[in-house]
């Protein structure tokens, strides 16, 4: 069923939430656009202006590593200024109410954590761009530290172990993180309502999870701007503004936890 308007979407979502025990939110770029984080793959997004840097090129060339960091620092103002939107806050309410114990995301912006979901309860399929780590030893580095050195001599610094330092994201051509994939699968099989928000559900592995949930007997809700290939399978499809549809949840669950 495609909800005809925002009021009907909110109503039907409320009924579905009431009827289930465990919601698994699965989020993509659409939940963060109102926070000023661009959807990199959409028209006008960064990947339509620059060719993405493939992981093997990052490894192979110091120029590419410097270029990757130059691009990252060019976007730092946007990432640093971003605050959780209404969708993040709504999911954080569900989380606090115990209805959505963990969140799976394709986003790298750290906004679920910023909204109050514990870092250990956010499964990041594509990593996190708000810090960096060494590709060899895994040591964590803060971006300010990397930037200071980059600014000083125009080159990205290496780790004390000699490894390359990269934002903690999964690049094009880089293997998906196995631990996160396993956790996401486990959560998908453990939920009775799979709530896909702001993801086109096209790119693997995102495409596999809604199907897995549905085959396992969960309800499927898809809230996103454009049609997806899973709309026919879904129990509810919402093509309204994400923040407007989810905002009522913030108040509803705040009232529940207060009462
Ligand atoms: Zn290292």
PDB file of C-alpha atoms and ligand atoms in Angstrom:
ATOM      1  CA  UNK A   1       0.000   0.000   0.000  1.00  0.00           C
ATOM      2  CA  UNK A   2       1.281   3.465  -0.902  1.00  0.00           C
ATOM      3  CA  UNK A   3       0.226   6.014   1.693  1.00  0.00           C
ATOM      4  CA  UNK A   4      -1.712   8.813  -0.034  1.00  0.00           C
ATOM      5  CA  UNK A   5      -0.522  11.647   2.229  1.00  0.00           C
ATOM      6  CA  UNK A   6       1.412  12.494   5.372  1.00  0.00           C
ATOM      7  CA  UNK A   7      -1.538  12.060   7.746  1.00  0.00           C
ATOM      8  CA  UNK A   8      -2.309   8.585   6.398  1.00  0.00           C
ATOM      9  CA  UNK A   9       1.398   7.682   6.569  1.00  0.00           C
ATOM     10  CA  UNK A  10       1.650   8.726  10.206  1.00  0.00           C
ATOM     11  CA  UNK A  11      -1.548   6.821  11.068  1.00  0.00           C
ATOM     12  CA  UNK A  12      -0.539   3.610   9.377  1.00  0.00           C
ATOM     13  CA  UNK A  13       3.011   3.771  10.769  1.00  0.00           C
ATOM     14  CA  UNK A  14       1.593   4.167  14.266  1.00  0.00           C
ATOM     15  CA  UNK A  15      -0.553   1.051  13.787  1.00  0.00           C
ATOM     16  CA  UNK A  16       2.375  -0.975  12.476  1.00  0.00           C
ATOM     17  CA  UNK A  17       4.645   0.099  15.335  1.00  0.00           C
ATOM     18  CA  UNK A  18       1.969  -0.779  17.875  1.00  0.00           C
ATOM     19  CA  UNK A  19       1.593  -4.242  16.364  1.00  0.00           C
ATOM     20  CA  UNK A  20       5.283  -5.179  16.395  1.00  0.00           C
ATOM     21  CA  UNK A  21       7.925  -5.933  19.005  1.00  0.00           C
ATOM     22  CA  UNK A  22      11.237  -5.131  17.350  1.00  0.00           C
ATOM     23  CA  UNK A  23      11.752  -2.434  14.711  1.00  0.00           C
ATOM     24  CA  UNK A  24      14.948  -2.448  12.690  1.00  0.00           C
ATOM     25  CA  UNK A  25      15.581   0.974  11.152  1.00  0.00           C
ATOM     26  CA  UNK A  26      17.755   0.753   8.040  1.00  0.00           C
ATOM     27  CA  UNK A  27      18.776   4.204   6.875  1.00  0.00           C
ATOM     28  CA  UNK A  28      20.308   5.761   3.779  1.00  0.00           C
ATOM     29  CA  UNK A  29      21.234   9.211   2.524  1.00  0.00           C
ATOM     30  CA  UNK A  30      17.645  10.496   2.420  1.00  0.00           C
ATOM     31  CA  UNK A  31      17.392  10.757   6.205  1.00  0.00           C
ATOM     32  CA  UNK A  32      20.363  13.141   6.320  1.00  0.00           C
ATOM     33  CA  UNK A  33      19.637  15.494   3.441  1.00  0.00           C
ATOM     34  CA  UNK A  34      17.646  17.839   5.700  1.00  0.00           C
ATOM     35  CA  UNK A  35      20.784  18.029   7.869  1.00  0.00           C
ATOM     36  CA  UNK A  36      22.816  19.482   5.010  1.00  0.00           C
ATOM     37  CA  UNK A  37      24.616  16.244   4.142  1.00  0.00           C
ATOM     38  CA  UNK A  38      24.423  15.829   0.382  1.00  0.00           C
ATOM     39  CA  UNK A  39      23.348  12.564  -1.166  1.00  0.00           C
ATOM     40  CA  UNK A  40      26.650  11.869  -2.916  1.00  0.00           C
ATOM     41  CA  UNK A  41      25.154   9.728  -5.624  1.00  0.00           C
ATOM     42  CA  UNK A  42      22.219  11.937  -6.525  1.00  0.00           C
ATOM     43  CA  UNK A  43      22.253  14.444  -9.402  1.00  0.00           C
ATOM     44  CA  UNK A  44      24.503  17.338  -8.369  1.00  0.00           C
ATOM     45  CA  UNK A  45      26.093  15.111  -5.707  1.00  0.00           C
ATOM     46  CA  UNK A  46      29.840  14.957  -5.410  1.00  0.00           C
ATOM     47  CA  UNK A  47      30.166  11.743  -7.436  1.00  0.00           C
ATOM     48  CA  UNK A  48      28.622  13.406 -10.444  1.00  0.00           C
ATOM     49  CA  UNK A  49      31.382  16.057 -10.302  1.00  0.00           C
ATOM     50  CA  UNK A  50      34.349  13.942  -9.264  1.00  0.00           C
ATOM     51  CA  UNK A  51      35.064  10.367 -10.124  1.00  0.00           C
ATOM     52  CA  UNK A  52      35.181   8.494  -6.815  1.00  0.00           C
ATOM     53  CA  UNK A  53      38.645   7.402  -5.717  1.00  0.00           C
ATOM     54  CA  UNK A  54      38.831   3.637  -5.877  1.00  0.00           C
ATOM     55  CA  UNK A  55      40.352   1.863  -2.909  1.00  0.00           C
ATOM     56  CA  UNK A  56      43.149   0.307  -4.998  1.00  0.00           C
ATOM     57  CA  UNK A  57      44.135   3.767  -6.271  1.00  0.00           C
ATOM     58  CA  UNK A  58      44.212   5.099  -2.712  1.00  0.00           C
ATOM     59  CA  UNK A  59      46.609   2.288  -1.808  1.00  0.00           C
ATOM     60  CA  UNK A  60      48.712   2.674  -4.934  1.00  0.00           C
ATOM     61  CA  UNK A  61      49.370   6.387  -5.044  1.00  0.00           C
ATOM     62  CA  UNK A  62      50.335   9.083  -2.597  1.00  0.00           C
ATOM     63  CA  UNK A  63      48.788  11.679  -4.921  1.00  0.00           C
ATOM     64  CA  UNK A  64      45.471   9.860  -4.668  1.00  0.00           C
ATOM     65  CA  UNK A  65      45.707   9.712  -0.886  1.00  0.00           C
ATOM     66  CA  UNK A  66      46.406  13.436  -0.786  1.00  0.00           C
ATOM     67  CA  UNK A  67      43.493  14.043  -3.173  1.00  0.00           C
ATOM     68  CA  UNK A  68      41.155  11.918  -1.025  1.00  0.00           C
ATOM     69  CA  UNK A  69      42.049  13.998   2.023  1.00  0.00           C
ATOM     70  CA  UNK A  70      41.778  17.279   0.087  1.00  0.00           C
ATOM     71  CA  UNK A  71      38.195  16.323  -0.868  1.00  0.00           C
ATOM     72  CA  UNK A  72      37.383  15.263   2.667  1.00  0.00           C
ATOM     73  CA  UNK A  73      38.627  18.521   4.171  1.00  0.00           C
ATOM     74  CA  UNK A  74      36.700  20.496   1.522  1.00  0.00           C
ATOM     75  CA  UNK A  75      33.534  18.951   2.952  1.00  0.00           C
ATOM     76  CA  UNK A  76      34.478  19.296   6.597  1.00  0.00           C
ATOM     77  CA  UNK A  77      32.345  22.393   7.172  1.00  0.00           C
ATOM     78  CA  UNK A  78      29.224  20.522   6.023  1.00  0.00           C
ATOM     79  CA  UNK A  79      29.928  17.458   8.139  1.00  0.00           C
ATOM     80  CA  UNK A  80      30.993  19.417  11.201  1.00  0.00           C
ATOM     81  CA  UNK A  81      27.891  21.633  11.088  1.00  0.00           C
ATOM     82  CA  UNK A  82      25.384  18.798  10.563  1.00  0.00           C
ATOM     83  CA  UNK A  83      23.001  18.081  13.423  1.00  0.00           C
ATOM     84  CA  UNK A  84      20.511  15.201  13.678  1.00  0.00           C
ATOM     85  CA  UNK A  85      17.314  15.796  11.719  1.00  0.00           C
ATOM     86  CA  UNK A  86      13.717  14.909  12.593  1.00  0.00           C
ATOM     87  CA  UNK A  87      14.162  11.383  11.246  1.00  0.00           C
ATOM     88  CA  UNK A  88      17.219  10.757  13.437  1.00  0.00           C
ATOM     89  CA  UNK A  89      15.428  12.157  16.483  1.00  0.00           C
ATOM     90  CA  UNK A  90      12.372  10.004  15.815  1.00  0.00           C
ATOM     91  CA  UNK A  91      14.506   6.863  15.594  1.00  0.00           C
ATOM     92  CA  UNK A  92      16.331   7.890  18.767  1.00  0.00           C
ATOM     93  CA  UNK A  93      12.914   8.073  20.479  1.00  0.00           C
ATOM     94  CA  UNK A  94      12.084   4.564  19.289  1.00  0.00           C
ATOM     95  CA  UNK A  95      15.507   3.466  20.524  1.00  0.00           C
ATOM     96  CA  UNK A  96      15.032   4.984  23.973  1.00  0.00           C
ATOM     97  CA  UNK A  97      11.585   3.414  24.180  1.00  0.00           C
ATOM     98  CA  UNK A  98      13.215   0.020  23.603  1.00  0.00           C
ATOM     99  CA  UNK A  99      11.315  -0.522  20.359  1.00  0.00           C
ATOM    100  CA  UNK A 100      14.336  -0.198  18.068  1.00  0.00           C
ATOM    101  CA  UNK A 101      17.351  -1.605  19.954  1.00  0.00           C
ATOM    102  CA  UNK A 102      19.817  -1.059  17.089  1.00  0.00           C
ATOM    103  CA  UNK A 103      20.072   0.873  13.842  1.00  0.00           C
ATOM    104  CA  UNK A 104      21.694  -0.226  10.578  1.00  0.00           C
ATOM    105  CA  UNK A 105      22.878   2.583   8.329  1.00  0.00           C
ATOM    106  CA  UNK A 106      24.548   3.159   4.994  1.00  0.00           C
ATOM    107  CA  UNK A 107      25.413   6.674   6.131  1.00  0.00           C
ATOM    108  CA  UNK A 108      28.863   7.753   7.231  1.00  0.00           C
ATOM    109  CA  UNK A 109      27.843  10.997   8.973  1.00  0.00           C
ATOM    110  CA  UNK A 110      27.652   9.852  12.618  1.00  0.00           C
ATOM    111  CA  UNK A 111      24.200  11.484  13.022  1.00  0.00           C
ATOM    112  CA  UNK A 112      22.509   8.475  14.635  1.00  0.00           C
ATOM    113  CA  UNK A 113      25.133   8.542  17.362  1.00  0.00           C
ATOM    114  CA  UNK A 114      24.719  12.329  17.656  1.00  0.00           C
ATOM    115  CA  UNK A 115      20.963  11.839  18.140  1.00  0.00           C
ATOM    116  CA  UNK A 116      21.507   9.618  21.173  1.00  0.00           C
ATOM    117  CA  UNK A 117      21.837   6.059  19.864  1.00  0.00           C
ATOM    118  CA  UNK A 118      24.872   4.473  21.547  1.00  0.00           C
ATOM    119  CA  UNK A 119      27.759   3.945  19.114  1.00  0.00           C
ATOM    120  CA  UNK A 120      27.705   0.231  19.894  1.00  0.00           C
ATOM    121  CA  UNK A 121      24.102   0.072  18.681  1.00  0.00           C
ATOM    122  CA  UNK A 122      24.737   1.630  15.268  1.00  0.00           C
ATOM    123  CA  UNK A 123      25.834  -0.791  12.549  1.00  0.00           C
ATOM    124  CA  UNK A 124      27.659   1.254   9.912  1.00  0.00           C
ATOM    125  CA  UNK A 125      27.814  -0.685   6.646  1.00  0.00           C
ATOM    126  CA  UNK A 126      29.897   1.990   4.923  1.00  0.00           C
ATOM    127  CA  UNK A 127      31.925   3.140   7.911  1.00  0.00           C
ATOM    128  CA  UNK A 128      32.213   6.601   9.425  1.00  0.00           C
ATOM    129  CA  UNK A 129      33.800   9.702   7.974  1.00  0.00           C
ATOM    130  CA  UNK A 130      34.033  11.688  11.205  1.00  0.00           C
ATOM    131  CA  UNK A 131      37.285  10.010  12.213  1.00  0.00           C
ATOM    132  CA  UNK A 132      40.139   8.154  10.539  1.00  0.00           C
ATOM    133  CA  UNK A 133      42.018   4.935  11.098  1.00  0.00           C
ATOM    134  CA  UNK A 134      45.207   3.239   9.989  1.00  0.00           C
ATOM    135  CA  UNK A 135      44.582   0.648   7.295  1.00  0.00           C
ATOM    136  CA  UNK A 136      47.368  -1.566   8.680  1.00  0.00           C
ATOM    137  CA  UNK A 137      47.070  -1.527  12.475  1.00  0.00           C
ATOM    138  CA  UNK A 138      43.603  -0.034  12.929  1.00  0.00           C
ATOM    139  CA  UNK A 139      44.742   2.761  15.229  1.00  0.00           C
ATOM    140  CA  UNK A 140      42.222   5.591  15.399  1.00  0.00           C
ATOM    141  CA  UNK A 141      43.124   9.138  14.388  1.00  0.00           C
ATOM    142  CA  UNK A 142      41.084  12.296  14.759  1.00  0.00           C
ATOM    143  CA  UNK A 143      40.527  14.410  11.645  1.00  0.00           C
ATOM    144  CA  UNK A 144      41.911  17.565  13.287  1.00  0.00           C
ATOM    145  CA  UNK A 145      45.225  15.776  13.801  1.00  0.00           C
ATOM    146  CA  UNK A 146      45.353  14.638  10.165  1.00  0.00           C
ATOM    147  CA  UNK A 147      44.375  18.085   8.925  1.00  0.00           C
ATOM    148  CA  UNK A 148      47.059  19.837  10.930  1.00  0.00           C
ATOM    149  CA  UNK A 149      49.746  17.704   9.316  1.00  0.00           C
ATOM    150  CA  UNK A 150      48.168  17.892   5.874  1.00  0.00           C
ATOM    151  CA  UNK A 151      48.079  21.677   6.092  1.00  0.00           C
ATOM    152  CA  UNK A 152      51.687  21.817   7.242  1.00  0.00           C
ATOM    153  CA  UNK A 153      53.243  20.037   4.241  1.00  0.00           C
ATOM    154  CA  UNK A 154      50.435  19.299   1.781  1.00  0.00           C
ATOM    155  CA  UNK A 155      50.602  15.551   2.301  1.00  0.00           C
ATOM    156  CA  UNK A 156      48.443  13.108   4.193  1.00  0.00           C
ATOM    157  CA  UNK A 157      50.376  11.733   7.159  1.00  0.00           C
ATOM    158  CA  UNK A 158      51.084   8.024   7.601  1.00  0.00           C
ATOM    159  CA  UNK A 159      50.628   6.027  10.798  1.00  0.00           C
ATOM    160  CA  UNK A 160      53.568   5.495  13.151  1.00  0.00           C
ATOM    161  CA  UNK A 161      53.450   1.839  12.010  1.00  0.00           C
ATOM    162  CA  UNK A 162      53.986   2.972   8.415  1.00  0.00           C
ATOM    163  CA  UNK A 163      50.385   2.197   7.361  1.00  0.00           C
ATOM    164  CA  UNK A 164      48.147   4.576   5.451  1.00  0.00           C
ATOM    165  CA  UNK A 165      45.624   6.686   7.329  1.00  0.00           C
ATOM    166  CA  UNK A 166      42.173   6.898   5.758  1.00  0.00           C
ATOM    167  CA  UNK A 167      38.764   8.107   6.905  1.00  0.00           C
ATOM    168  CA  UNK A 168      37.043   5.177   8.587  1.00  0.00           C
ATOM    169  CA  UNK A 169      34.760   4.724   5.599  1.00  0.00           C
ATOM    170  CA  UNK A 170      34.350   1.887   3.121  1.00  0.00           C
ATOM    171  CA  UNK A 171      35.545   3.189  -0.248  1.00  0.00           C
ATOM    172  CA  UNK A 172      34.483   2.122  -3.695  1.00  0.00           C
ATOM    173  CA  UNK A 173      36.342  -1.092  -4.397  1.00  0.00           C
ATOM    174  CA  UNK A 174      36.964  -1.819  -0.702  1.00  0.00           C
ATOM    175  CA  UNK A 175      35.574  -5.003   0.857  1.00  0.00           C
ATOM    176  CA  UNK A 176      32.415  -4.692   2.945  1.00  0.00           C
ATOM    177  CA  UNK A 177      33.121  -5.016   6.666  1.00  0.00           C
ATOM    178  CA  UNK A 178      32.332  -8.626   7.582  1.00  0.00           C
ATOM    179  CA  UNK A 179      31.451  -8.042  11.212  1.00  0.00           C
ATOM    180  CA  UNK A 180      28.963  -5.312  10.354  1.00  0.00           C
ATOM    181  CA  UNK A 181      27.424  -7.387   7.583  1.00  0.00           C
ATOM    182  CA  UNK A 182      26.911 -10.299   9.956  1.00  0.00           C
ATOM    183  CA  UNK A 183      25.385  -8.036  12.594  1.00  0.00           C
ATOM    184  CA  UNK A 184      23.053  -6.464  10.042  1.00  0.00           C
ATOM    185  CA  UNK A 185      21.904  -9.908   8.909  1.00  0.00           C
ATOM    186  CA  UNK A 186      21.311 -11.028  12.474  1.00  0.00           C
ATOM    187  CA  UNK A 187      19.290  -7.903  13.217  1.00  0.00           C
ATOM    188  CA  UNK A 188      17.319  -8.297   9.993  1.00  0.00           C
ATOM    189  CA  UNK A 189      16.349 -11.840  10.998  1.00  0.00           C
ATOM    190  CA  UNK A 190      15.553 -10.711  14.541  1.00  0.00           C
ATOM    191  CA  UNK A 191      13.136  -7.899  13.717  1.00  0.00           C
ATOM    192  CA  UNK A 192       9.431  -8.106  13.023  1.00  0.00           C
ATOM    193  CA  UNK A 193       9.320  -4.722  11.309  1.00  0.00           C
ATOM    194  CA  UNK A 194      12.006  -3.680   8.852  1.00  0.00           C
ATOM    195  CA  UNK A 195      11.902   0.089   8.417  1.00  0.00           C
ATOM    196  CA  UNK A 196      13.866   1.255   5.369  1.00  0.00           C
ATOM    197  CA  UNK A 197      14.298   5.026   5.383  1.00  0.00           C
ATOM    198  CA  UNK A 198      15.918   7.209   2.743  1.00  0.00           C
ATOM    199  CA  UNK A 199      17.646   4.390   0.910  1.00  0.00           C
ATOM    200  CA  UNK A 200      17.073   3.615  -2.742  1.00  0.00           C
ATOM    201  CA  UNK A 201      17.749  -0.034  -1.797  1.00  0.00           C
ATOM    202  CA  UNK A 202      19.563  -0.455  -5.084  1.00  0.00           C
ATOM    203  CA  UNK A 203      23.188  -0.866  -4.141  1.00  0.00           C
ATOM    204  CA  UNK A 204      24.271  -4.207  -2.789  1.00  0.00           C
ATOM    205  CA  UNK A 205      24.272  -5.077   0.089  1.00  0.00           C
ATOM    206  CA  UNK A 206      21.385  -2.766   0.936  1.00  0.00           C
ATOM    207  CA  UNK A 207      19.204  -4.519  -1.587  1.00  0.00           C
ATOM    208  CA  UNK A 208      19.432  -7.873   0.185  1.00  0.00           C
ATOM    209  CA  UNK A 209      18.123  -6.914   3.608  1.00  0.00           C
ATOM    210  CA  UNK A 210      14.475  -5.964   2.930  1.00  0.00           C
ATOM    211  CA  UNK A 211      13.992  -9.216   1.049  1.00  0.00           C
ATOM    212  CA  UNK A 212      15.628 -11.215   3.839  1.00  0.00           C
ATOM    213  CA  UNK A 213      13.359  -9.556   6.420  1.00  0.00           C
ATOM    214  CA  UNK A 214      10.236 -10.151   4.372  1.00  0.00           C
ATOM    215  CA  UNK A 215      11.042 -13.808   3.687  1.00  0.00           C
ATOM    216  CA  UNK A 216      11.574 -14.223   7.414  1.00  0.00           C
ATOM    217  CA  UNK A 217       8.047 -13.000   8.094  1.00  0.00           C
ATOM    218  CA  UNK A 218       8.718  -9.402   9.128  1.00  0.00           C
ATOM    219  CA  UNK A 219       6.622  -6.469   8.004  1.00  0.00           C
ATOM    220  CA  UNK A 220       8.364  -4.144   5.550  1.00  0.00           C
ATOM    221  CA  UNK A 221       7.962  -0.361   5.509  1.00  0.00           C
ATOM    222  CA  UNK A 222       9.755   1.766   2.913  1.00  0.00           C
ATOM    223  CA  UNK A 223       9.985   5.527   3.382  1.00  0.00           C
ATOM    224  CA  UNK A 224      11.864   7.166   0.562  1.00  0.00           C
ATOM    225  CA  UNK A 225      11.511   9.796  -2.136  1.00  0.00           C
ATOM    226  CA  UNK A 226      11.650   7.569  -5.166  1.00  0.00           C
ATOM    227  CA  UNK A 227      10.070   4.232  -6.009  1.00  0.00           C
ATOM    228  CA  UNK A 228      12.148   1.155  -5.155  1.00  0.00           C
ATOM    229  CA  UNK A 229      12.010  -2.313  -6.610  1.00  0.00           C
ATOM    230  CA  UNK A 230      10.660  -3.631  -3.297  1.00  0.00           C
ATOM    231  CA  UNK A 231       7.581  -1.405  -3.172  1.00  0.00           C
ATOM    232  CA  UNK A 232       5.279  -4.240  -4.269  1.00  0.00           C
ATOM    233  CA  UNK A 233       6.513  -6.402  -1.398  1.00  0.00           C
ATOM    234  CA  UNK A 234       6.166  -3.700   1.237  1.00  0.00           C
ATOM    235  CA  UNK A 235       3.337  -3.513   3.753  1.00  0.00           C
ATOM    236  CA  UNK A 236       3.573   0.262   3.583  1.00  0.00           C
ATOM    237  CA  UNK A 237       5.283   2.595   1.119  1.00  0.00           C
ATOM    238  CA  UNK A 238       5.661   6.258   2.021  1.00  0.00           C
ATOM    239  CA  UNK A 239       6.867   8.734  -0.579  1.00  0.00           C
ATOM    240  CA  UNK A 240       6.411  11.834   1.564  1.00  0.00           C
ATOM    241  CA  UNK A 241       9.047  13.993   3.214  1.00  0.00           C
ATOM    242  CA  UNK A 242      10.925  11.778   5.689  1.00  0.00           C
ATOM    243  CA  UNK A 243      11.220  14.358   8.463  1.00  0.00           C
ATOM    244  CA  UNK A 244       7.544  15.318   8.281  1.00  0.00           C
ATOM    245  CA  UNK A 245       6.366  11.707   8.420  1.00  0.00           C
ATOM    246  CA  UNK A 246       8.626  10.702  11.316  1.00  0.00           C
ATOM    247  CA  UNK A 247       8.396  13.874  13.393  1.00  0.00           C
ATOM    248  CA  UNK A 248       5.172  12.813  15.223  1.00  0.00           C
ATOM    249  CA  UNK A 249       7.085   9.800  16.571  1.00  0.00           C
ATOM    250  CA  UNK A 250       9.402  12.068  18.506  1.00  0.00           C
ATOM    251  CA  UNK A 251       6.557  13.452  20.590  1.00  0.00           C
ATOM    252  CA  UNK A 252       4.641  10.157  20.804  1.00  0.00           C
ATOM    253  CA  UNK A 253       7.533   8.204  22.257  1.00  0.00           C
ATOM    254  CA  UNK A 254       8.730  11.055  24.455  1.00  0.00           C
ATOM    255  CA  UNK A 255       5.232  10.988  26.019  1.00  0.00           C
ATOM    256  CA  UNK A 256       5.369   7.186  26.380  1.00  0.00           C
ATOM    257  CA  UNK A 257       8.703   7.158  28.149  1.00  0.00           C
ATOM    258  CA  UNK A 258       7.627  10.046  30.400  1.00  0.00           C
ATOM    259  CA  UNK A 259       4.432   8.194  31.320  1.00  0.00           C
TER     260      UNK A 259
HETATM  261 ZN1  LIG B   1      49.172   1.831  11.918  1.00  0.00          ZN
END
